[in-house]
């Protein structure tokens, strides 16, 4: 019923540094359908923010796309000129940056800052009155009093600033919003309010959202589909319900087993031993093998391909059949 | 957990030097040996960062050049290459100054072959009338084989003076900078750490020292006491240490003071003195070193200014060389007596610039935010 | 075991809101406002709340990084059995001894170690300032501590600088530093919140293991109820300087009574998409407690506020059975009417 809107196809991206190449994104593929929400979860440095930045082509200067495509509605974004890409940013894909709530310029009114973003990017040129009407509609949509658009950022609480950031991301009517750690600096109650708001807006406007977070519980709350990333690779991809019910990749399994929860039985959690690898010299074969309790000799030498584990639930692991059911490890 | 211990070494360290040091650390008998090895390592890392900066290296080369100049006279005198009676910067005298045949004329058209009659009348050492060709002793003498940078009006060697001035400049600069850093670091750290009345008192004092014009103070002091070079160093050190540097270091110390590691040391039972000495000062030290470089620059410039005005009681310095040229009327002669003005002037300019450049380069090592990626 | 390790009585901290130069401040933020609790030996209490609720301020007062405005922190003294000593009255010459018994673990592993000191210097600092042992003995003790916190072999870590360690390793060093004096009480202020998810559990497990081995009690400060549940025997929920609910962990999470606790609990994201939870909506956002009125602190945001809440003072903590205390008029009236 829904058609693919965004297709990331075998994307490979490296950062060139003095010490060598940092393998930030290694052969990542996924699709995002219209009206769908996808979560990318992983630890810091796993490449999730690099993917977000690649989708907008806002990568650092030393980033290098070595292969692969990012197709939006069939057009490869990586082949566009800078000017063509600039036209698409905000209009087709917009982003709620990590910590953006602290990036408001303190000396301008919040409404004026949104207006400026629209002046720069929004296509149908609007009159002043139309812009104003649009901003107040957006404010209502994100649960802010439209009168607040004439206030300065310091008059907003953290949660309100984040809502205004979301309003700004919506201002050019994008098809896709990328939300990079949208609630990380917020308190639990405000985080919950914002997540519910985002869910509602997504349903109302029928847009697609890519959530990026290190917090697997946040992803569980708001997404239809989830991709688990480890050290620059997508290791598991499937419907959120499937992945949480039956994680197939050992990393996803251990991540879920090591996430404390306020619900369910109080249990001993399984720690993930070791530390994430240095992406200057990633481990050979499967990048998770040095920390993996299910690793075999093959894992150290051969890179596992994405395999279908049934129902479109994909996993990149040689031994995914060995991974037990969740809860099998408890006590 | 065992794999934690075998983490790959930091890739930006030179691998073999790292390995050698690790062995040294492993074999070291005392804590001091370990500290020394660690210090060397951190020095090497900082040097790697510094080395990338071309202007910093240029500064170091200039400083190295002047340092060589400063050391050279001692070697020349000790080896007998220079005799004290001729080359001493203050008491030396060229016994056989060069001379030149000049024609006495009414109006000089070519200063290399003619001399003004009025100059002959004024100078008691020579006689003659218009049209005579006379032998004139050149003092100041322009550069020639025996005196590479010529001599001054008293027949003293300019190169020797320049070298001696370099020594004075280094002494002055380093002393002033040390005093600055000592005072600035202690005052800044103490004000930041204790806050309240102590802070208010120290900072008002600092404001006062910033507000008074430094040169005016120096002039006043030199009018009251016989002002020697090291006095000047100490006064400049106090002025800049207590003034600007203390304020900058205080703001740095304030940022350090609220770090959890200071709280951790307090919770461990550390006294205030320990918190300041072991935790705050080491973390503002890099910034102090930076200001040390800038103080050297300003100290050398102040010395030149004061000597030029004639308020400093020194044997020989670059400022004094220029003052001498000025007093005797050789300064504004359209560059005819360049050897009396330019070497000293350029030396002041270049050494001040060199320390400034090194300071700028150190800034990048000290403030990682300024580093180019 | 009736003698508590630590007893907090009416502990209050007011911060003046500065009003110009040289004027006596009239406005105060009531960061911590008359809180009471006890910690038994070997027990861990979780102090949970949103940012600005006063949980960190409480922790800092307990380790004397901050003086209380009023109220008392009483600690049992191992040498004089039975007596509780007010830490505010410890004479200066005995402060060092107090420091041996109470330590702290900080939130930010990147800032809690002096970047210019090695692991050895950091971990041995408490021994150095307390004049314990010779250099050789200190080195042995530090090595032993590093082994205990999972930094093995210790020789590979002793002379590293913080920037050569990962976040998890630094937090292990911080734990070693806190426990090297063998304290009986440790305040842990969000020790895992800045670490990567995959590292957190191993650090929390380490802290639990060492709590047993060193017989130490934690005051575990966190905003994350799930973490508090994993770490603590009891939980105290703070809101704007007041403890609104305190009790056994499972009791608080399974049977929350205070409206704020309910709202907090319902807002915690759950790593289980099939979990359907009860939504508890509360009003508005968190405010600052500047000269707060005397009635219930939570009143502005409470969807159930009744007249009794508006007319009476902030409710005291009252026992609802089994050591479960709640500060809410409505919970009480629900009980009495039932």
Tab-separated table of N, CA and C in Angstrom, chain B residues 17-76:
chain	number	residue	atom	x	y	z
B	17	UNK	N	58.788	4.929	19.885
B	17	UNK	CA	59.118	5.725	21.067
B	17	UNK	C	58.183	5.349	22.208
B	18	UNK	N	56.926	5.149	21.855
B	18	UNK	CA	55.926	4.721	22.830
B	18	UNK	C	56.347	3.404	23.471
B	19	UNK	N	56.786	2.482	22.622
B	19	UNK	CA	57.155	1.167	23.133
B	19	UNK	C	58.339	1.282	24.086
B	20	UNK	N	59.352	2.077	23.676
B	20	UNK	CA	60.523	2.252	24.522
B	20	UNK	C	60.115	2.811	25.872
B	21	UNK	N	59.223	3.815	25.827
B	21	UNK	CA	58.827	4.430	27.081
B	21	UNK	C	58.017	3.488	27.957
B	22	UNK	N	57.144	2.703	27.313
B	22	UNK	CA	56.372	1.745	28.096
B	22	UNK	C	57.311	0.817	28.845
B	23	UNK	N	58.376	0.386	28.149
B	23	UNK	CA	59.344	-0.473	28.821
B	23	UNK	C	59.996	0.257	29.972
B	24	UNK	N	60.369	1.512	29.708
B	24	UNK	CA	61.006	2.297	30.771
B	24	UNK	C	60.088	2.396	31.976
B	25	UNK	N	58.788	2.669	31.681
B	25	UNK	CA	57.843	2.817	32.774
B	25	UNK	C	57.721	1.503	33.528
B	26	UNK	N	57.707	0.401	32.761
B	26	UNK	CA	57.554	-0.892	33.408
B	26	UNK	C	58.772	-1.211	34.278
B	27	UNK	N	59.967	-0.795	33.790
B	27	UNK	CA	61.191	-1.140	34.520
B	27	UNK	C	61.514	-0.134	35.626
B	28	UNK	N	60.880	1.032	35.549
B	28	UNK	CA	61.258	2.120	36.436
B	28	UNK	C	61.197	1.703	37.893
B	29	UNK	N	62.190	2.137	38.639
B	29	UNK	CA	62.264	1.765	40.044
B	29	UNK	C	61.483	2.735	40.912
B	30	UNK	N	61.509	4.006	40.556
B	30	UNK	CA	60.860	4.975	41.429
B	30	UNK	C	59.801	5.732	40.651
B	31	UNK	N	58.957	6.361	41.429
B	31	UNK	CA	57.897	7.155	40.834
B	31	UNK	C	58.468	8.294	40.009
B	32	UNK	N	59.630	8.790	40.436
B	32	UNK	CA	60.204	9.943	39.725
B	32	UNK	C	60.626	9.570	38.318
B	33	UNK	N	61.166	8.342	38.203
B	33	UNK	CA	61.556	7.898	36.862
B	33	UNK	C	60.330	7.829	35.953
B	34	UNK	N	59.215	7.367	36.523
B	34	UNK	CA	57.992	7.265	35.742
B	34	UNK	C	57.507	8.648	35.353
B	35	UNK	N	57.535	9.550	36.343
B	35	UNK	CA	57.086	10.921	36.051
B	35	UNK	C	57.919	11.526	34.932
B	36	UNK	N	59.223	11.258	35.009
B	36	UNK	CA	60.125	11.825	34.011
B	36	UNK	C	59.781	11.273	32.629
B	37	UNK	N	59.538	9.966	32.565
B	37	UNK	CA	59.188	9.347	31.280
B	37	UNK	C	57.872	9.930	30.765
B	38	UNK	N	56.912	10.120	31.650
B	38	UNK	CA	55.615	10.658	31.242
B	38	UNK	C	55.751	12.098	30.763
B	39	UNK	N	56.617	12.834	31.484
B	39	UNK	CA	56.827	14.232	31.106
B	39	UNK	C	57.425	14.308	29.711
B	40	UNK	N	58.392	13.429	29.465
B	40	UNK	CA	59.010	13.431	28.144
B	40	UNK	C	57.988	13.103	27.075
B	41	UNK	N	57.112	12.159	27.415
B	41	UNK	CA	56.129	11.775	26.422
B	41	UNK	C	55.182	12.939	26.129
B	42	UNK	N	54.728	13.616	27.179
B	42	UNK	CA	53.776	14.698	26.933
B	42	UNK	C	54.484	15.836	26.198
B	43	UNK	N	55.771	16.026	26.516
B	43	UNK	CA	56.517	17.053	25.790
B	43	UNK	C	56.593	16.698	24.312
B	44	UNK	N	56.851	15.413	24.047
B	44	UNK	CA	56.982	15.020	22.650
B	44	UNK	C	55.656	15.189	21.898
B	45	UNK	N	54.576	14.848	22.575
B	45	UNK	CA	53.272	15.001	21.918
B	45	UNK	C	52.978	16.457	21.602
B	46	UNK	N	53.277	17.317	22.579
B	46	UNK	CA	53.029	18.735	22.341
B	46	UNK	C	53.928	19.274	21.244
B	47	UNK	N	55.156	18.766	21.232
B	47	UNK	CA	56.090	19.206	20.202
B	47	UNK	C	55.571	18.807	18.820
B	48	UNK	N	54.967	17.627	18.737
B	48	UNK	CA	54.405	17.194	17.454
B	48	UNK	C	53.326	18.159	16.976
B	49	UNK	N	52.537	18.630	17.913
B	49	UNK	CA	51.491	19.582	17.547
B	49	UNK	C	52.099	20.918	17.142
B	50	UNK	N	53.109	21.329	17.930
B	50	UNK	CA	53.729	22.623	17.691
B	50	UNK	C	54.433	22.634	16.336
B	51	UNK	N	55.079	21.501	16.043
B	51	UNK	CA	55.912	21.409	14.850
B	51	UNK	C	55.129	21.684	13.569
B	52	UNK	N	53.835	21.362	13.614
B	52	UNK	CA	53.031	21.535	12.410
B	52	UNK	C	52.838	23.009	12.067
B	53	UNK	N	53.076	23.870	13.050
B	53	UNK	CA	52.764	25.270	12.860
B	53	UNK	C	53.985	26.018	12.342
B	54	UNK	N	53.908	26.480	11.095
B	54	UNK	CA	55.097	27.075	10.484
B	54	UNK	C	55.525	28.366	11.162
B	55	UNK	N	54.552	29.232	11.518
B	55	UNK	CA	54.977	30.507	12.095
B	55	UNK	C	55.652	30.270	13.442
B	56	UNK	N	55.199	29.244	14.149
B	56	UNK	CA	55.835	28.933	15.432
B	56	UNK	C	57.274	28.520	15.229
B	57	UNK	N	57.496	27.694	14.219
B	57	UNK	CA	58.853	27.249	13.916
B	57	UNK	C	59.703	28.446	13.497
B	58	UNK	N	59.133	29.339	12.674
B	58	UNK	CA	59.863	30.537	12.271
B	58	UNK	C	60.276	31.319	13.519
B	59	UNK	N	59.351	31.476	14.462
B	59	UNK	CA	59.654	32.179	15.706
B	59	UNK	C	60.801	31.521	16.447
B	60	UNK	N	60.732	30.184	16.543
B	60	UNK	CA	61.781	29.461	17.258
B	60	UNK	C	63.144	29.656	16.585
B	61	UNK	N	63.156	29.645	15.254
B	61	UNK	CA	64.410	29.826	14.532
B	61	UNK	C	64.991	31.203	14.856
B	62	UNK	N	64.137	32.229	14.852
B	62	UNK	CA	64.620	33.582	15.165
B	62	UNK	C	65.157	33.635	16.585
B	63	UNK	N	64.400	33.034	17.513
B	63	UNK	CA	64.865	33.046	18.898
B	63	UNK	C	66.196	32.323	19.006
B	64	UNK	N	66.307	31.197	18.285
B	64	UNK	CA	67.554	30.447	18.288
B	64	UNK	C	68.712	31.300	17.767
B	65	UNK	N	68.444	32.063	16.718
B	65	UNK	CA	69.469	32.925	16.143
B	65	UNK	C	69.960	33.940	17.172
B	66	UNK	N	69.007	34.588	17.856
B	66	UNK	CA	69.403	35.593	18.849
B	66	UNK	C	70.083	34.958	20.048
B	67	UNK	N	69.651	33.750	20.391
B	67	UNK	CA	70.294	33.058	21.513
B	67	UNK	C	71.757	32.799	21.162
B	68	UNK	N	71.999	32.397	19.912
B	68	UNK	CA	73.377	32.190	19.473
B	68	UNK	C	74.167	33.493	19.586
B	69	UNK	N	73.544	34.592	19.143
B	69	UNK	CA	74.195	35.897	19.262
B	69	UNK	C	74.550	36.193	20.709
B	70	UNK	N	73.605	35.880	21.616
B	70	UNK	CA	73.814	36.230	23.023
B	70	UNK	C	74.972	35.456	23.621
B	71	UNK	N	75.135	34.219	23.155
B	71	UNK	CA	76.193	33.382	23.731
B	71	UNK	C	77.556	33.697	23.099
B	72	UNK	N	77.525	34.089	21.813
B	72	UNK	CA	78.768	34.221	21.046
B	72	UNK	C	79.875	35.048	21.719
B	73	UNK	N	79.593	36.267	22.265
B	73	UNK	CA	80.703	37.085	22.785
B	73	UNK	C	81.531	36.371	23.829
B	74	UNK	N	80.873	35.648	24.734
B	74	UNK	CA	81.629	34.954	25.783
B	74	UNK	C	82.653	34.025	25.141
B	75	UNK	N	82.204	33.326	24.074
B	75	UNK	CA	83.120	32.406	23.408
B	75	UNK	C	84.236	33.181	22.709
B	76	UNK	N	83.859	34.259	22.030
B	76	UNK	CA	84.863	35.045	21.322
B	76	UNK	C	85.918	35.585	22.276
